C-alpha positions as a printed NumPy array, in Angstrom:
array([[ 15.742,  63.407,  49.999],
       [ 14.834,  59.883,  50.684],
       [ 15.638,  57.98 ,  53.231],
       [ 18.03 ,  54.481,  52.951],
       [ 15.552,  52.435,  54.118],
       [ 12.785,  53.884,  51.517],
       [ 15.071,  53.401,  48.938],
       [ 16.069,  50.207,  49.995],
       [ 12.248,  49.104,  50.046],
       [ 11.565,  50.556,  46.479],
       [ 14.975,  47.865,  45.098],
       [ 13.503,  44.942,  46.958],
       [  9.791,  45.699,  45.558],
       [ 10.996,  46.088,  42.105],
       [ 12.91 ,  43.042,  42.321],
       [ 10.058,  40.921,  43.759],
       [  7.241,  42.021,  40.91 ],
       [  9.982,  41.149,  38.45 ],
       [ 10.317,  37.439,  39.563],
       [  6.846,  37.518,  39.947],
       [  6.391,  38.57 ,  36.208],
       [  8.625,  36.129,  35.339],
       [  6.992,  33.424,  37.175],
       [  3.372,  33.988,  35.686],
       [  5.403,  34.625,  32.196],
       [  6.255,  30.97 ,  32.397],
       [  3.243,  29.934,  33.353],
       [  1.927,  30.986,  29.562],
       [  4.927,  30.132,  27.487],
       [  4.225,  27.459,  24.732],
       [  5.351,  24.094,  25.018],
       [  8.099,  22.755,  23.19 ],
       [  6.816,  21.475,  19.67 ],
       [  6.357,  18.061,  19.278],
       [  9.114,  16.591,  17.207],
       [  9.119,  16.06 ,  13.917],
       [  8.441,  12.411,  12.678],
       [  9.478,  10.222,   9.538],
       [  6.985,   7.488,   9.085],
       [  8.034,   4.587,   6.943],
       [  5.227,   2.869,   5.203],
       [  6.012,  -0.262,   3.334],
       [  3.61 ,  -1.112,   0.419],
       [  2.362,  -3.17 ,  -2.045],
       [  3.441,  -2.022,  -5.492],
       [ -0.228,  -1.772,  -6.709],
       [ -1.002,   0.998,  -4.063],
       [  1.808,   3.216,  -5.094],
       [ -0.878,   5.504,  -6.941],
       [ -2.983,   5.457,  -3.94 ],
       [  0.158,   6.275,  -1.733],
       [  1.026,   9.05 ,  -3.705],
       [ -2.659,  11.039,  -3.059],
       [ -2.291,   9.678,   0.294],
       [  0.94 ,  11.432,   1.27 ],
       [ -0.019,  15.13 ,   0.74 ],
       [ -3.444,  14.653,   2.08 ],
       [ -2.03 ,  13.382,   5.276],
       [  0.897,  15.509,   5.35 ],
       [ -1.266,  18.339,   5.496],
       [ -3.253,  17.32 ,   8.097],
       [ -0.58 ,  15.957,  10.257],
       [  2.134,  18.975,   9.305],
       [  4.871,  16.849,  11.893],
       [  4.925,  14.1  ,  10.321],
       [  6.381,  13.037,   6.774],
       [  5.898,   9.922,   5.044],
       [  8.159,   8.106,   3.412],
       [  6.798,   5.281,   1.332],
       [  9.031,   1.626,  -0.172],
       [  6.82 ,   0.096,  -2.584],
       [  7.007,  -3.701,  -3.728],
       [  6.062,  -7.073,  -3.814],
       [  4.059,  -7.678,  -0.539],
       [  5.927, -10.921,  -0.212],
       [  9.131,  -9.057,  -0.578],
       [  8.272,  -6.255,   2.186],
       [  7.149,  -9.085,   4.862],
       [ 10.679, -10.695,   4.228],
       [ 12.773,  -7.407,   4.772],
       [  9.973,  -6.5  ,   8.044],
       [ 10.934,  -9.931,   9.251],
       [ 15.088,  -9.454,   9.009],
       [ 14.146,  -6.312,  10.587],
       [ 13.732,  -3.689,   7.914],
       [ 13.205,  -0.085,   9.982],
       [  9.495,  -0.059,   8.662],
       [  6.457,   1.581,  11.006],
       [  3.22 ,   0.277,   8.548],
       [  3.049,  -2.328,   6.41 ],
       [  0.069,  -2.718,   3.948],
       [ -0.357,  -5.292,   1.807],
       [ -2.08 ,  -6.609,  -0.948],
       [ -2.85 ,  -9.814,   0.686],
       [ -3.858, -10.786,   4.658],
       [ -1.36 , -13.957,   4.522],
       [  1.759, -11.853,   4.336],
       [  0.552,  -9.564,   7.623],
       [ -0.361, -12.724,   8.841],
       [  2.656, -14.308,   9.336],
       [  4.195, -10.802,  11.059],
       [  1.394, -11.426,  13.668],
       [  1.497, -14.819,  13.962],
       [  5.623, -13.831,  14.789],
       [  4.727, -11.701,  17.173],
       [  6.245,  -8.517,  15.011],
       [  3.231,  -6.33 ,  15.329],
       [  1.021,  -4.308,  17.396],
       [ -2.317,  -5.336,  17.673],
       [ -4.26 ,  -7.598,  14.399],
       [ -3.923,  -7.006,  10.53 ],
       [ -6.616,  -4.457,   9.474],
       [ -8.664,  -5.168,   6.261],
       [ -8.488,  -1.898,   4.16 ],
       [ -9.493,  -2.462,   0.655],
       [-10.048,  -4.689,  -1.961],
       [ -9.281,  -5.088,  -5.683],
       [-10.278,  -7.463,  -8.64 ],
       [ -8.146,  -8.557, -11.469],
       [ -8.646,  -8.174, -15.233],
       [ -6.493,  -8.975, -18.465],
       [ -4.167,  -6.628, -19.721],
       [ -3.169,  -6.717, -23.259],
       [ -0.647,  -3.807, -25.401],
       [ -3.215,  -1.27 , -26.801],
       [ -2.047,  -2.76 , -30.459],
       [ -3.331,  -6.029, -29.084],
       [ -0.525,  -7.906, -31.05 ],
       [ -2.189, -11.674, -30.024],
       [ -5.453, -10.272, -30.789],
       [ -6.307, -11.527, -27.18 ],
       [-10.514, -11.418, -27.009],
       [-11.532, -13.212, -24.087],
       [ -9.088, -15.033, -21.307],
       [ -9.61 , -18.191, -22.965],
       [ -6.931, -16.827, -25.715],
       [ -4.244, -16.804, -22.803],
       [ -4.162, -20.702, -23.197],
       [ -3.631, -20.584, -27.022],
       [  0.264, -21.717, -28.37 ],
       [  2.493, -18.722, -29.045],
       [  0.865, -16.276, -26.569],
       [  3.207, -14.629, -24.522],
       [  2.206, -14.423, -20.838],
       [  3.973, -12.222, -18.511],
       [  3.347, -13.704, -14.63 ],
       [  4.866, -12.396, -11.542],
       [  6.747, -14.145,  -9.349],
       [  5.201, -17.717,  -7.503],
       [  4.96 , -15.985,  -3.544],
       [  3.708, -12.231,  -4.566],
       [ -0.095, -11.961,  -4.223],
       [ -1.167, -10.99 ,  -7.678],
       [  0.614, -14.607,  -8.433],
       [ -1.687, -16.594,  -6.132],
       [ -5.021, -14.567,  -6.782],
       [ -4.348, -14.41 , -10.681],
       [ -3.788, -18.573, -10.196],
       [ -7.454, -18.569,  -8.345],
       [ -8.435, -17.13 , -11.669],
       [ -7.131, -19.609, -14.339],
       [ -8.418, -22.308, -11.982],
       [-11.264, -20.835, -11.861],
       [-11.542, -20.271, -15.951],
       [-10.862, -23.886, -16.521],
       [-14.466, -24.894, -14.677],
       [-16.08 , -22.16 , -17.25 ],
       [-18.082, -23.401, -19.906],
       [-16.354, -23.219, -23.308],
       [-12.689, -23.664, -21.569],
       [-10.65 , -26.253, -22.071],
       [ -9.771, -28.841, -19.415],
       [ -6.162, -28.199, -19.861],
       [ -6.773, -24.648, -19.613],
       [ -4.596, -23.853, -16.354],
       [ -1.903, -26.356, -18.208],
       [ -1.585, -24.326, -20.866],
       [ -1.709, -21.119, -19.341],
       [  1.078, -21.829, -17.139],
       [  3.284, -23.171, -20.099],
       [  2.583, -19.424, -22.311],
       [  4.427, -17.875, -19.262],
       [  7.255, -16.462, -20.836],
       [  8.889, -13.881, -17.643],
       [  7.942, -13.984, -13.73 ],
       [  8.325, -10.56 , -12.341],
       [  9.237,  -9.325,  -9.192],
       [  5.641,  -7.304,  -8.637],
       [  2.753,  -6.329, -10.45 ],
       [  3.688,  -2.628, -11.184],
       [  7.001,  -4.733, -13.463],
       [  4.396,  -6.862, -14.975],
       [  2.694,  -3.859, -15.925],
       [  5.581,  -2.274, -17.701],
       [  6.593,  -5.152, -19.593],
       [  3.287,  -4.762, -21.013],
       [  3.922,  -1.357, -21.979],
       [  6.784,  -1.685, -23.916],
       [  4.83 ,  -4.467, -25.881],
       [  7.394,  -7.395, -24.282],
       [  4.511,  -9.581, -23.482],
       [  0.863, -10.076, -24.747],
       [ -1.208, -10.604, -22.181],
       [ -1.101, -10.568, -18.089],
       [ -3.31 , -10.567, -15.322],
       [ -3.117,  -7.994, -12.867],
       [ -5.434,  -5.981, -10.573],
       [ -7.724,  -3.806, -12.216],
       [ -6.314,  -0.576, -10.526],
       [ -2.883,  -0.869, -11.981],
       [ -4.854,  -1.394, -15.591],
       [ -6.601,   1.725, -15.041],
       [ -3.572,   3.734, -13.857],
       [ -1.9  ,   3.022, -17.036],
       [ -2.435,   4.674, -20.473],
       [ -0.486,   2.175, -22.351],
       [ -2.497,  -0.987, -21.85 ],
       [ -6.38 ,  -1.969, -22.934],
       [ -8.633,  -4.37 , -20.748],
       [ -9.63 ,  -7.623, -21.443],
       [-12.384,  -8.468, -18.867],
       [-12.483, -11.682, -16.839],
       [-16.403, -13.472, -16.142],
       [-17.437, -12.214, -12.838],
       [-18.102, -15.533, -12.103],
       [-14.319, -16.701, -12.534],
       [-13.081, -13.222, -10.842],
       [-11.416, -13.186,  -7.515],
       [-11.61 , -10.219,  -5.093],
       [ -7.753,  -9.167,  -3.661],
       [ -8.217,  -8.806,   0.235],
       [ -5.619,  -5.996,   0.962],
       [ -4.515,  -5.548,   5.035],
       [ -1.957,  -3.675,   7.301],
       [ -0.318,  -3.644,  10.416],
       [  1.68 ,  -1.688,  12.532],
       [  4.991,  -2.994,  12.455],
       [  6.341,  -3.875,  16.451],
       [  9.512,  -2.673,  15.895],
       [  8.28 ,   0.994,  14.806],
       [ 10.066,   3.702,  16.657],
       [  6.666,   5.923,  16.504],
       [  3.515,   3.331,  17.073],
       [  1.521,   6.34 ,  17.787],
       [  1.874,   7.951,  14.348],
       [  1.53 ,   4.303,  12.766],
       [ -1.727,   3.306,  14.388],
       [ -3.178,   7.219,  13.578],
       [ -1.912,   6.734,  10.063],
       [ -3.154,   3.187,   9.562],
       [ -6.562,   4.321,  10.867],
       [ -6.914,   7.339,   8.639],
       [ -5.832,   5.409,   5.717],
       [ -8.461,   2.66 ,   6.177],
       [-10.889,   5.576,   7.055],
       [-13.22 ,   7.733,   5.495],
       [-10.363,  10.257,   3.781],
       [ -8.53 ,   7.054,   3.061],
       [-11.196,   5.332,   1.467],
       [-11.961,   8.35 ,  -0.353],
       [ -8.974,   8.084,  -2.128],
       [ -8.67 ,   4.174,  -2.791],
       [-12.187,   4.51 ,  -4.128],
       [-11.632,   7.409,  -6.621],
       [ -8.042,   4.726,  -7.496],
       [-10.977,   1.709,  -8.255],
       [-10.06 ,  -0.205,  -4.905],
       [-12.859,  -1.562,  -3.388],
       [-14.282,  -0.813,   0.372],
       [-12.624,  -3.674,   2.504],
       [-15.232,  -6.726,   2.943]])
């Protein structure tokens, strides 16, 4: 029969071994999983197709991040961010709207250029006004659809029209006649394309990528001497609850993976 001392020593040894094992187990136990992140991206309407493709690609390589995309005119989104809308990343179809946020100290760091885009004229596939060249947009009775004055596509289109007015064969009052033919002002470039798809206008000046994405419009080329390249830029919003993840997404979108998606859809690399 064991003595009480022997039994006591055995119990103590067992307890010490158990405690030692518990400590060892704690040292190798995995850390708690990082919290999931909903990353809100405000983006120009012309980027919708690119972000539809980018979202699953990014989420598959960043499994704890869910990308939530909201698209509209860049000018409208910039205003929302100024008013405190909870965005993490802002992707604009110009450099002006991101610069407004940078100048207002509403971003983390400077704006980053990530893409370019050229412009083209679109018409319904039936081409009821028989538009054969951009010069026809100034003919009497042609119904031109445009966007609001603050929307980037309008600013780029106005630059193109001013350039066309200087081209050989274009009338001196081309810009004035074009403006007179505008029959509606839409909220963003996607709405402009939709109007043409429905046959509710004869022509519009839009981004090449938007024309390429539609099967219901045809294009009329703008002379290269008059065309312009839209510059797209993005920023991390200062009020973001996820600045690290926001910066990572902007870097990814402007990097090789994002550029591959943008390039497939007809966007140009950043200048």
